[in-house]
Amino acid sequence: MSGTQITIEQVSIGDTLPELEIPLTRTLIVAGALATRDYEDVHHDPAQAERRGTPDTYMSINNTNGLVGRYVTDWAGPAARMVRLSTRLGVPNFPGDTMRLTGEVVGLEQDTVRVAVRGMNSKGAHAISEVTVRLPRGTEQ
């Protein structure tokens, strides 16, 4: 992502965000769970995850939401402010896979932009999200 600030005047419905590939390492999954204080054993203990019916540890929703939020705010720029994030989870994110994030602008209202985000991995749709960000006007920079 560029780090360049986008203004509300530069955005149109239908604009697409650049795809972002995120390698799903065990470290990313465990660190994300710890950072969000999600100590559920399926997010850090492979043996316990297997006992509970999954092939390995898997990413928590809080970790997913953080990555989705980062994806949109990295695109929007440092003055963007996330005001809403909604996610519906699908298939789990397991270590060794890759999550590919894509996004499309689906709404504009005054100074906010709604972005539909899809997180896909090799098994299918991991996350279907919508993020609303507040953007500055060109005169505010």
Coordinates of C-alpha atoms in Angstrom, one line a residue:
M1 CA 0.0 0.0 0.0
S2 CA 1.2 3.5 -0.8
G3 CA 0.6 5.5 2.5
T4 CA -0.7 8.3 0.3
Q5 CA -3.7 10.1 1.7
I6 CA -6.9 9.7 -0.4
T7 CA -9.5 12.5 -0.1
I8 CA -13.3 11.9 -0.4
E9 CA -13.3 13.7 -3.7
Q10 CA -10.9 11.1 -5.2
V11 CA -13.2 8.1 -4.5
S12 CA -16.0 6.7 -6.6
I13 CA -18.4 3.8 -6.1
G14 CA -16.9 0.8 -7.9
D15 CA -13.3 1.8 -7.2
T16 CA -11.2 -1.3 -6.3
L17 CA -8.5 -1.6 -3.8
P18 CA -5.2 -3.3 -4.7
E19 CA -5.1 -7.0 -3.6
L20 CA -3.1 -7.8 -0.5
E21 CA -1.7 -11.3 0.2
I22 CA -1.1 -12.2 3.8
P23 CA 0.9 -15.3 4.5
L24 CA -0.8 -17.1 7.4
T25 CA 2.0 -18.2 9.7
R26 CA 1.6 -19.8 13.1
T27 CA 3.3 -16.7 14.6
L28 CA 0.8 -14.3 13.0
I29 CA -2.1 -16.4 14.2
V30 CA -0.8 -16.8 17.8
A31 CA 0.5 -13.2 18.0
G32 CA -2.9 -11.9 16.8
A33 CA -4.8 -13.9 19.4
L34 CA -2.5 -12.7 22.2
A35 CA -2.6 -9.1 21.1
T36 CA -6.4 -9.1 21.2
R37 CA -6.4 -11.1 24.5
D38 CA -8.2 -14.0 22.9
Y39 CA -6.7 -16.9 24.9
E40 CA -9.0 -19.5 23.5
D41 CA -6.7 -22.6 23.1
V42 CA -7.7 -23.2 19.4
H43 CA -5.8 -20.0 18.5
H44 CA -2.4 -21.1 20.0
D45 CA -2.4 -24.8 20.8
P46 CA -2.3 -27.2 17.8
A47 CA -2.9 -30.3 19.9
Q48 CA -5.9 -28.8 21.7
A49 CA -7.3 -27.5 18.3
E50 CA -7.1 -31.1 16.9
R51 CA -8.8 -32.5 20.0
R52 CA -11.6 -29.9 19.4
G53 CA -12.1 -31.1 15.8
T54 CA -9.9 -28.8 13.6
P55 CA -6.7 -29.8 11.8
D56 CA -4.6 -27.0 13.4
T57 CA -4.8 -23.7 15.2
Y58 CA -6.8 -21.0 13.4
M59 CA -7.1 -17.3 13.3
S60 CA -9.4 -15.4 15.7
I61 CA -12.1 -13.0 14.4
N62 CA -10.3 -10.2 16.2
N63 CA -7.1 -10.9 14.3
T64 CA -9.1 -11.0 11.1
N65 CA -10.8 -7.7 11.9
G66 CA -7.4 -6.1 12.6
L67 CA -6.1 -7.2 9.2
V68 CA -9.2 -6.1 7.4
G69 CA -9.1 -2.7 9.1
R70 CA -5.4 -2.3 8.3
Y71 CA -6.0 -3.2 4.7
V72 CA -8.6 -0.5 4.2
T73 CA -6.8 2.2 6.3
D74 CA -3.5 1.5 4.5
W75 CA -5.3 2.2 1.2
A76 CA -7.2 5.2 2.5
G77 CA -4.1 6.9 4.1
P78 CA -3.0 8.2 7.5
A79 CA -5.8 10.7 8.0
A80 CA -8.5 8.1 7.4
R81 CA -10.5 7.1 10.5
M82 CA -12.3 3.8 10.6
V83 CA -15.8 4.3 12.1
R84 CA -17.4 0.9 11.5
L85 CA -16.3 -2.6 10.7
S86 CA -18.6 -5.6 10.3
T87 CA -17.3 -9.1 9.5
R88 CA -19.0 -12.5 8.8
L89 CA -16.6 -15.4 9.0
G90 CA -16.6 -18.4 6.7
V91 CA -13.8 -21.0 6.5
P92 CA -11.0 -20.8 9.0
N93 CA -7.5 -19.3 8.3
F94 CA -5.0 -22.1 9.1
P95 CA -1.2 -21.8 9.2
G96 CA 0.6 -22.4 5.9
D97 CA -2.2 -20.9 3.8
T98 CA -2.4 -17.3 2.4
M99 CA -5.3 -14.9 2.8
R100 CA -6.0 -12.6 -0.2
L101 CA -7.8 -9.4 0.7
T102 CA -9.7 -7.6 -2.0
G103 CA -12.0 -4.5 -1.7
E104 CA -14.4 -2.4 -3.6
V105 CA -16.0 0.9 -2.7
V106 CA -19.7 0.3 -2.4
G107 CA -21.0 3.5 -0.8
L108 CA -20.2 7.2 -0.4
E109 CA -22.0 9.6 2.0
Q110 CA -20.7 13.0 2.9
D111 CA -17.2 12.3 4.3
T112 CA -17.5 8.5 4.6
V113 CA -16.7 5.6 2.3
R114 CA -18.0 2.1 2.6
V115 CA -15.7 -0.6 1.4
A116 CA -16.8 -4.3 0.9
V117 CA -13.8 -6.5 1.7
R118 CA -13.4 -10.2 0.9
G119 CA -10.8 -12.4 2.5
M120 CA -10.2 -15.6 0.6
N121 CA -7.9 -18.5 1.3
S122 CA -7.4 -21.9 -0.4
K123 CA -10.5 -23.3 1.1
G124 CA -12.8 -20.4 0.1
A125 CA -14.2 -17.2 1.7
H126 CA -12.7 -16.6 5.2
A127 CA -14.2 -13.2 5.8
I128 CA -16.9 -11.0 4.2
S129 CA -16.5 -7.6 5.7
E130 CA -17.7 -4.0 5.3
V131 CA -15.6 -1.2 6.6
T132 CA -16.7 2.5 6.8
V133 CA -13.9 5.1 6.9
R134 CA -14.1 8.8 7.2
L135 CA -11.8 10.6 4.7
P136 CA -10.7 14.2 4.7
R137 CA -11.8 16.7 2.0
G138 CA -9.1 18.0 -0.4
T139 CA -9.2 21.4 1.4
E140 CA -8.4 19.8 4.8
Q141 CA -5.0 18.5 3.9

